[in-house]
Amino acid sequence: MAERHSRRELLKIGVGGITAVTAAKGSIEASAAEPAQPVREVLTPADKFFDVSRGNPVPHSLRGEALVKARLTPETWRLEMVGEGGANVPKTLTLQDGSALDLTVLMKLGKTHSVKFLKAIQCLNIEQPLGLGLWEGVPLREVLRLAGSLSNVRRIYYWGYHNDDPKQMFQSSLSLTQAMETPPWELPPFLAYRLNGNPLPLERGGPVRMLVPWAHGFKSIKWLHRIVLTNDFRANDTYADANNDPESHLKTAAYLNDLPEKIRGDQPLVIRGTVIHGLSGLKRVEYWLRRTMGRAPGLAENDPAWETARWLRCTIDSPPSTWSHVLPPDVKSSEVWGFDNHTGKPKEWPLRYGMTGWSANVGNLPPGMYEIRARAVDLNDFAQPEPRSNRQTGLNGVQVRRFEILT
Ligand SMILES: Nc1nc2c(c(=O)[nH]1)N[C@H]1C(S)=C(S)[C@@H](COP(=O)(O)O)O[C@H]1N2
Ligand SMILES: [Mo]
């Protein structure tokens, strides 16, 4: 299964997932000199996202006639929308009567109702973010409006293309409220057909995928084919069946880049990583450097060292000074969600459900063995892995890297 494969690859990157129960303890001090910002990619190129796709063969390996038959080319893509379980849906969209929605009609809707949004894709079960994209599409509520005046509908189930083996099905769901009533401070779930200014590639779920801004990746169904309006109030998510919380929101979390195992001691050590601004906002990112005796196997959750940890502040990368170099040529930052309409600058940083880099200058270290950890603190003063450290809501451990400073 492709999912397994990519997880193994991620593990190869070297992720240490150690969790602390009461991680907010320990003192905070300002860090030393701020390191210069690295030149880094703001948007992840479409083909550089980590791929989490079920299916054998995975849908994006289909070619030619098989792709046409699967309705996964821009010309053949169709979306069905029907009712079940006692739902009253006045206007359905079906393949059978030729009313299924095609890409031309969807993109026409996008001319008057479009969403443009920088979102980090993060899997609930993988410890590193999969990528940050500029996603564009049409709010789900505009598509649901095509069904007319609904009654006896409480939930929306949706499916991506999968082959005829029911075990390979991948599905997710939202409540009707979540789809229809977008609060002014929030983003709507939407049907995305562009990524980083280009048509959404097959590998990322094109021609059209669902994107649920506040959620982990499992709600963002790729190769979207079917929407079912139901009066069943229960979530039907594939991820719920695998003992995950189907309503979990993206968490505020810091991730550590790899470090070499052996580092020269004659230059200051700079550490870097990324941070996702999740539902509860981001106050700061901190690191904790700890000298160890040899190859320590890691800290137990109840190790007293957590209580006396000295957490130091990291520097979150500032937003790019101009967005015209970052965004596609036909997209102005002032049109992107979360940016000010007049100034074209982000209203908060990092942007909600977005991801950015951070760094810290740890300075010159004497030779020896070390461990370094990083964590994010949210606007409610909860430090990672809190406030929801149970794994059903998503992996959120405090990451650690071990290294030796050479003489
Ligand atoms: N149709 C379909 N959509 C899917 C999946 C899948 O296996 N099939 N995997 C989901 C999961 S678990 C994640 S984390 C994201 C990953 O998105 P990406 O492959 O674009 O990085 O896709 C989601 N959408
Ligand atoms: Mo996932």
PDB file of C-alpha atoms in Angstrom, residues 105-312:
ATOM      1  CA  VAL A 105     -19.369  24.112 -14.647  1.00  0.00           C
ATOM      2  CA  LEU A 106     -17.411  23.861 -11.385  1.00  0.00           C
ATOM      3  CA  MET A 107     -14.799  26.343 -12.606  1.00  0.00           C
ATOM      4  CA  LYS A 108     -17.545  28.678 -13.750  1.00  0.00           C
ATOM      5  CA  LEU A 109     -18.896  28.633 -10.185  1.00  0.00           C
ATOM      6  CA  GLY A 110     -15.343  29.456  -9.127  1.00  0.00           C
ATOM      7  CA  LYS A 111     -15.455  32.718 -11.106  1.00  0.00           C
ATOM      8  CA  THR A 112     -17.983  34.127  -8.640  1.00  0.00           C
ATOM      9  CA  HIS A 113     -17.287  32.023  -5.530  1.00  0.00           C
ATOM     10  CA  SER A 114     -13.644  31.211  -5.189  1.00  0.00           C
ATOM     11  CA  VAL A 115     -11.392  30.340  -2.260  1.00  0.00           C
ATOM     12  CA  LYS A 116      -7.633  30.799  -2.411  1.00  0.00           C
ATOM     13  CA  PHE A 117      -5.831  29.543   0.622  1.00  0.00           C
ATOM     14  CA  LEU A 118      -2.391  28.488   1.885  1.00  0.00           C
ATOM     15  CA  LYS A 119      -2.847  25.211   3.729  1.00  0.00           C
ATOM     16  CA  ALA A 120      -0.444  22.744   5.253  1.00  0.00           C
ATOM     17  CA  ILE A 121      -1.378  19.136   4.607  1.00  0.00           C
ATOM     18  CA  GLN A 122      -0.682  17.080   7.693  1.00  0.00           C
ATOM     19  CA  CYS A 123      -1.614  13.431   8.193  1.00  0.00           C
ATOM     20  CA  LEU A 124      -3.045  12.478  11.581  1.00  0.00           C
ATOM     21  CA  ASN A 125      -0.697   9.481  11.640  1.00  0.00           C
ATOM     22  CA  ILE A 126       2.554  10.906  10.286  1.00  0.00           C
ATOM     23  CA  GLU A 127       4.929  13.000  12.337  1.00  0.00           C
ATOM     24  CA  GLN A 128       6.047  15.415   9.640  1.00  0.00           C
ATOM     25  CA  PRO A 129       3.857  17.809   7.616  1.00  0.00           C
ATOM     26  CA  LEU A 130       3.321  16.645   4.021  1.00  0.00           C
ATOM     27  CA  GLY A 131       3.559  20.088   2.380  1.00  0.00           C
ATOM     28  CA  LEU A 132       2.177  23.626   2.113  1.00  0.00           C
ATOM     29  CA  GLY A 133       0.164  24.560  -0.961  1.00  0.00           C
ATOM     30  CA  LEU A 134      -1.803  27.445  -2.420  1.00  0.00           C
ATOM     31  CA  TRP A 135      -5.125  25.711  -2.955  1.00  0.00           C
ATOM     32  CA  GLU A 136      -7.929  27.171  -5.044  1.00  0.00           C
ATOM     33  CA  GLY A 137     -11.486  26.058  -5.539  1.00  0.00           C
ATOM     34  CA  VAL A 138     -15.188  26.495  -4.847  1.00  0.00           C
ATOM     35  CA  PRO A 139     -16.832  26.300  -1.404  1.00  0.00           C
ATOM     36  CA  LEU A 140     -18.717  23.049  -0.870  1.00  0.00           C
ATOM     37  CA  ARG A 141     -21.756  25.114   0.179  1.00  0.00           C
ATOM     38  CA  GLU A 142     -22.059  26.502  -3.380  1.00  0.00           C
ATOM     39  CA  VAL A 143     -22.144  22.973  -4.791  1.00  0.00           C
ATOM     40  CA  LEU A 144     -24.679  21.851  -2.152  1.00  0.00           C
ATOM     41  CA  ARG A 145     -26.889  24.783  -3.131  1.00  0.00           C
ATOM     42  CA  LEU A 146     -27.320  23.162  -6.539  1.00  0.00           C
ATOM     43  CA  ALA A 147     -29.377  20.440  -4.798  1.00  0.00           C
ATOM     44  CA  GLY A 148     -32.223  22.839  -4.008  1.00  0.00           C
ATOM     45  CA  SER A 149     -34.102  23.116  -0.741  1.00  0.00           C
ATOM     46  CA  LEU A 150     -33.008  20.173   1.419  1.00  0.00           C
ATOM     47  CA  SER A 151     -34.848  18.457   4.225  1.00  0.00           C
ATOM     48  CA  ASN A 152     -33.964  15.498   6.416  1.00  0.00           C
ATOM     49  CA  VAL A 153     -30.259  16.060   5.792  1.00  0.00           C
ATOM     50  CA  ARG A 154     -27.760  16.137   8.661  1.00  0.00           C
ATOM     51  CA  ARG A 155     -24.510  14.944   7.201  1.00  0.00           C
ATOM     52  CA  ILE A 156     -22.537  14.893   3.987  1.00  0.00           C
ATOM     53  CA  TYR A 157     -20.609  11.800   3.030  1.00  0.00           C
ATOM     54  CA  TYR A 158     -18.073  12.013   0.226  1.00  0.00           C
ATOM     55  CA  TRP A 159     -15.926   9.557  -1.681  1.00  0.00           C
ATOM     56  CA  GLY A 160     -12.918   9.618  -3.900  1.00  0.00           C
ATOM     57  CA  TYR A 161     -12.354   7.335  -6.868  1.00  0.00           C
ATOM     58  CA  HIS A 162     -11.336   3.855  -5.894  1.00  0.00           C
ATOM     59  CA  ASN A 163     -11.332   0.642  -7.847  1.00  0.00           C
ATOM     60  CA  ASP A 164     -14.010  -1.994  -7.377  1.00  0.00           C
ATOM     61  CA  ASP A 165     -12.522  -3.510  -4.245  1.00  0.00           C
ATOM     62  CA  PRO A 166     -14.629  -2.107  -1.366  1.00  0.00           C
ATOM     63  CA  LYS A 167     -11.702  -2.543   1.042  1.00  0.00           C
ATOM     64  CA  GLN A 168      -9.852   0.180  -0.841  1.00  0.00           C
ATOM     65  CA  MET A 169     -12.580   2.759  -0.473  1.00  0.00           C
ATOM     66  CA  PHE A 170     -11.586   6.032   1.184  1.00  0.00           C
ATOM     67  CA  GLN A 171     -14.394   8.187   2.509  1.00  0.00           C
ATOM     68  CA  SER A 172     -15.018  11.095   4.829  1.00  0.00           C
ATOM     69  CA  SER A 173     -17.824  13.290   6.106  1.00  0.00           C
ATOM     70  CA  LEU A 174     -18.882  16.694   7.405  1.00  0.00           C
ATOM     71  CA  SER A 175     -22.017  17.944   9.124  1.00  0.00           C
ATOM     72  CA  LEU A 176     -24.376  20.086   7.048  1.00  0.00           C
ATOM     73  CA  THR A 177     -23.614  22.993   9.396  1.00  0.00           C
ATOM     74  CA  GLN A 178     -19.858  22.717   8.819  1.00  0.00           C
ATOM     75  CA  ALA A 179     -20.441  22.842   5.077  1.00  0.00           C
ATOM     76  CA  MET A 180     -23.020  25.628   4.942  1.00  0.00           C
ATOM     77  CA  GLU A 181     -22.309  28.106   7.749  1.00  0.00           C
ATOM     78  CA  THR A 182     -18.779  29.378   7.530  1.00  0.00           C
ATOM     79  CA  PRO A 183     -18.048  31.715  10.455  1.00  0.00           C
ATOM     80  CA  PRO A 184     -16.385  35.020   9.464  1.00  0.00           C
ATOM     81  CA  TRP A 185     -13.101  33.959  11.090  1.00  0.00           C
ATOM     82  CA  GLU A 186     -13.010  30.557   9.417  1.00  0.00           C
ATOM     83  CA  LEU A 187     -12.566  29.058   5.989  1.00  0.00           C
ATOM     84  CA  PRO A 188     -15.115  26.895   4.203  1.00  0.00           C
ATOM     85  CA  PRO A 189     -14.509  23.308   3.120  1.00  0.00           C
ATOM     86  CA  PHE A 190     -14.002  23.550  -0.634  1.00  0.00           C
ATOM     87  CA  LEU A 191     -13.597  21.597  -3.850  1.00  0.00           C
ATOM     88  CA  ALA A 192     -10.052  22.364  -4.975  1.00  0.00           C
ATOM     89  CA  TYR A 193      -8.991  22.245  -8.633  1.00  0.00           C
ATOM     90  CA  ARG A 194      -5.820  24.349  -8.609  1.00  0.00           C
ATOM     91  CA  LEU A 195      -2.617  23.948  -6.619  1.00  0.00           C
ATOM     92  CA  ASN A 196       0.169  26.540  -6.667  1.00  0.00           C
ATOM     93  CA  GLY A 197      -1.453  28.177  -9.703  1.00  0.00           C
ATOM     94  CA  ASN A 198      -1.640  25.038 -11.855  1.00  0.00           C
ATOM     95  CA  PRO A 199      -4.440  22.556 -12.469  1.00  0.00           C
ATOM     96  CA  LEU A 200      -4.501  20.134  -9.531  1.00  0.00           C
ATOM     97  CA  PRO A 201      -2.256  17.248 -10.656  1.00  0.00           C
ATOM     98  CA  LEU A 202      -3.522  13.680 -10.564  1.00  0.00           C
ATOM     99  CA  GLU A 203      -1.037  12.763  -7.859  1.00  0.00           C
ATOM    100  CA  ARG A 204      -2.455  15.376  -5.478  1.00  0.00           C
ATOM    101  CA  GLY A 205      -6.037  14.222  -6.106  1.00  0.00           C
ATOM    102  CA  GLY A 206      -6.863  16.021  -9.353  1.00  0.00           C
ATOM    103  CA  PRO A 207      -8.868  16.922 -11.292  1.00  0.00           C
ATOM    104  CA  VAL A 208     -10.788  17.819  -8.085  1.00  0.00           C
ATOM    105  CA  ARG A 209     -10.273  17.041  -4.400  1.00  0.00           C
ATOM    106  CA  MET A 210     -12.072  18.104  -1.259  1.00  0.00           C
ATOM    107  CA  LEU A 211     -10.100  20.359   1.055  1.00  0.00           C
ATOM    108  CA  VAL A 212     -11.165  20.782   4.665  1.00  0.00           C
ATOM    109  CA  PRO A 213      -9.032  23.677   5.922  1.00  0.00           C
ATOM    110  CA  TRP A 214      -9.118  22.948   9.662  1.00  0.00           C
ATOM    111  CA  ALA A 215      -8.677  19.199   9.435  1.00  0.00           C
ATOM    112  CA  HIS A 216      -5.944  16.620   9.047  1.00  0.00           C
ATOM    113  CA  GLY A 217      -5.455  15.170   5.563  1.00  0.00           C
ATOM    114  CA  PHE A 218      -7.985  12.340   5.879  1.00  0.00           C
ATOM    115  CA  LYS A 219     -10.921  14.772   5.418  1.00  0.00           C
ATOM    116  CA  SER A 220      -9.414  16.076   2.176  1.00  0.00           C
ATOM    117  CA  ILE A 221     -10.548  13.319  -0.149  1.00  0.00           C
ATOM    118  CA  LYS A 222      -8.657  13.110  -3.419  1.00  0.00           C
ATOM    119  CA  TRP A 223     -10.179  12.242  -6.832  1.00  0.00           C
ATOM    120  CA  LEU A 224     -13.590  13.424  -5.535  1.00  0.00           C
ATOM    121  CA  HIS A 225     -16.419  11.597  -7.318  1.00  0.00           C
ATOM    122  CA  ARG A 226     -19.490  11.378  -5.164  1.00  0.00           C
ATOM    123  CA  ILE A 227     -21.307  13.415  -2.519  1.00  0.00           C
ATOM    124  CA  VAL A 228     -24.140  11.786  -0.601  1.00  0.00           C
ATOM    125  CA  LEU A 229     -26.526  13.823   1.515  1.00  0.00           C
ATOM    126  CA  THR A 230     -27.807  11.699   4.361  1.00  0.00           C
ATOM    127  CA  ASN A 231     -29.987  11.946   7.421  1.00  0.00           C
ATOM    128  CA  ASP A 232     -27.561   9.680   9.280  1.00  0.00           C
ATOM    129  CA  PHE A 233     -25.925  11.804  11.980  1.00  0.00           C
ATOM    130  CA  ARG A 234     -22.858   9.546  12.303  1.00  0.00           C
ATOM    131  CA  ALA A 235     -19.444  10.106  10.801  1.00  0.00           C
ATOM    132  CA  ASN A 236     -18.574   7.443   8.222  1.00  0.00           C
ATOM    133  CA  ASP A 237     -14.888   8.327   7.908  1.00  0.00           C
ATOM    134  CA  THR A 238     -12.431   5.599   6.917  1.00  0.00           C
ATOM    135  CA  TYR A 239     -10.062   7.084   9.493  1.00  0.00           C
ATOM    136  CA  ALA A 240     -12.670   6.695  12.275  1.00  0.00           C
ATOM    137  CA  ASP A 241     -12.768   2.951  11.571  1.00  0.00           C
ATOM    138  CA  ALA A 242      -9.032   2.844  12.202  1.00  0.00           C
ATOM    139  CA  ASN A 243      -9.454   4.218  15.754  1.00  0.00           C
ATOM    140  CA  ASN A 244      -8.833   7.880  14.916  1.00  0.00           C
ATOM    141  CA  ASP A 245     -10.946  10.870  16.022  1.00  0.00           C
ATOM    142  CA  PRO A 246     -12.911  11.848  12.886  1.00  0.00           C
ATOM    143  CA  GLU A 247     -13.446  15.405  14.179  1.00  0.00           C
ATOM    144  CA  SER A 248      -9.847  16.136  15.172  1.00  0.00           C
ATOM    145  CA  HIS A 249      -8.550  19.557  14.122  1.00  0.00           C
ATOM    146  CA  LEU A 250      -5.032  20.388  12.990  1.00  0.00           C
ATOM    147  CA  LYS A 251      -2.810  20.891  16.005  1.00  0.00           C
ATOM    148  CA  THR A 252      -0.319  23.614  16.718  1.00  0.00           C
ATOM    149  CA  ALA A 253       2.962  21.744  16.521  1.00  0.00           C
ATOM    150  CA  ALA A 254       6.666  22.283  15.888  1.00  0.00           C
ATOM    151  CA  TYR A 255       8.805  19.907  13.855  1.00  0.00           C
ATOM    152  CA  LEU A 256      12.578  19.584  13.933  1.00  0.00           C
ATOM    153  CA  ASN A 257      14.712  19.256  10.821  1.00  0.00           C
ATOM    154  CA  ASP A 258      17.346  16.545  10.768  1.00  0.00           C
ATOM    155  CA  LEU A 259      20.766  17.188  12.247  1.00  0.00           C
ATOM    156  CA  PRO A 260      23.976  15.386  11.335  1.00  0.00           C
ATOM    157  CA  GLU A 261      25.005  12.790  13.898  1.00  0.00           C
ATOM    158  CA  LYS A 262      28.385  14.446  14.331  1.00  0.00           C
ATOM    159  CA  ILE A 263      28.850  18.204  14.267  1.00  0.00           C
ATOM    160  CA  ARG A 264      32.044  20.264  14.383  1.00  0.00           C
ATOM    161  CA  GLY A 265      32.333  22.299  17.556  1.00  0.00           C
ATOM    162  CA  ASP A 266      34.190  25.269  16.064  1.00  0.00           C
ATOM    163  CA  GLN A 267      31.090  26.977  14.654  1.00  0.00           C
ATOM    164  CA  PRO A 268      27.791  27.943  16.266  1.00  0.00           C
ATOM    165  CA  LEU A 269      25.040  25.352  15.941  1.00  0.00           C
ATOM    166  CA  VAL A 270      21.866  26.580  14.259  1.00  0.00           C
ATOM    167  CA  ILE A 271      18.779  24.395  14.409  1.00  0.00           C
ATOM    168  CA  ARG A 272      15.785  24.714  12.136  1.00  0.00           C
ATOM    169  CA  GLY A 273      12.356  23.273  11.748  1.00  0.00           C
ATOM    170  CA  THR A 274       8.800  24.017  10.739  1.00  0.00           C
ATOM    171  CA  VAL A 275       5.697  24.876  12.708  1.00  0.00           C
ATOM    172  CA  ILE A 276       2.007  24.467  11.930  1.00  0.00           C
ATOM    173  CA  HIS A 277      -0.404  27.053  13.258  1.00  0.00           C
ATOM    174  CA  GLY A 278      -3.311  24.853  14.312  1.00  0.00           C
ATOM    175  CA  LEU A 279      -6.728  25.499  15.778  1.00  0.00           C
ATOM    176  CA  SER A 280      -5.545  26.964  19.086  1.00  0.00           C
ATOM    177  CA  GLY A 281      -3.113  29.467  17.539  1.00  0.00           C
ATOM    178  CA  LEU A 282       0.645  29.798  18.005  1.00  0.00           C
ATOM    179  CA  LYS A 283       2.400  31.811  20.697  1.00  0.00           C
ATOM    180  CA  ARG A 284       5.968  30.642  20.246  1.00  0.00           C
ATOM    181  CA  VAL A 285       8.366  27.816  19.447  1.00  0.00           C
ATOM    182  CA  GLU A 286      10.974  26.710  22.005  1.00  0.00           C
ATOM    183  CA  TYR A 287      13.914  24.346  22.153  1.00  0.00           C
ATOM    184  CA  TRP A 288      15.561  22.466  24.962  1.00  0.00           C
ATOM    185  CA  LEU A 289      19.193  21.395  24.758  1.00  0.00           C
ATOM    186  CA  ARG A 290      20.276  18.605  27.046  1.00  0.00           C
ATOM    187  CA  ARG A 291      23.679  17.060  27.540  1.00  0.00           C
ATOM    188  CA  THR A 292      23.581  13.291  27.740  1.00  0.00           C
ATOM    189  CA  MET A 293      25.903  10.530  28.776  1.00  0.00           C
ATOM    190  CA  GLY A 294      26.362   8.550  25.584  1.00  0.00           C
ATOM    191  CA  ARG A 295      23.446   7.355  23.465  1.00  0.00           C
ATOM    192  CA  ALA A 296      20.530   7.918  25.844  1.00  0.00           C
ATOM    193  CA  PRO A 297      17.450   5.946  24.806  1.00  0.00           C
ATOM    194  CA  GLY A 298      15.191   8.962  25.320  1.00  0.00           C
ATOM    195  CA  LEU A 299      13.233  10.407  28.192  1.00  0.00           C
ATOM    196  CA  ALA A 300      10.312   8.635  29.785  1.00  0.00           C
ATOM    197  CA  GLU A 301       7.129  10.653  30.174  1.00  0.00           C
ATOM    198  CA  ASN A 302       7.638  10.815  33.926  1.00  0.00           C
ATOM    199  CA  ASP A 303      11.362  11.569  33.868  1.00  0.00           C
ATOM    200  CA  PRO A 304      12.090  14.382  36.387  1.00  0.00           C
ATOM    201  CA  ALA A 305      14.240  16.098  33.736  1.00  0.00           C
ATOM    202  CA  TRP A 306      11.044  17.420  32.102  1.00  0.00           C
ATOM    203  CA  GLU A 307      10.267  19.438  35.256  1.00  0.00           C
ATOM    204  CA  THR A 308      13.540  21.322  35.236  1.00  0.00           C
ATOM    205  CA  ALA A 309      13.905  21.685  31.472  1.00  0.00           C
ATOM    206  CA  ARG A 310      15.199  25.088  30.292  1.00  0.00           C
ATOM    207  CA  TRP A 311      13.163  25.909  27.209  1.00  0.00           C
ATOM    208  CA  LEU A 312      14.599  28.687  25.067  1.00  0.00           C
TER     209      LEU A 312
END
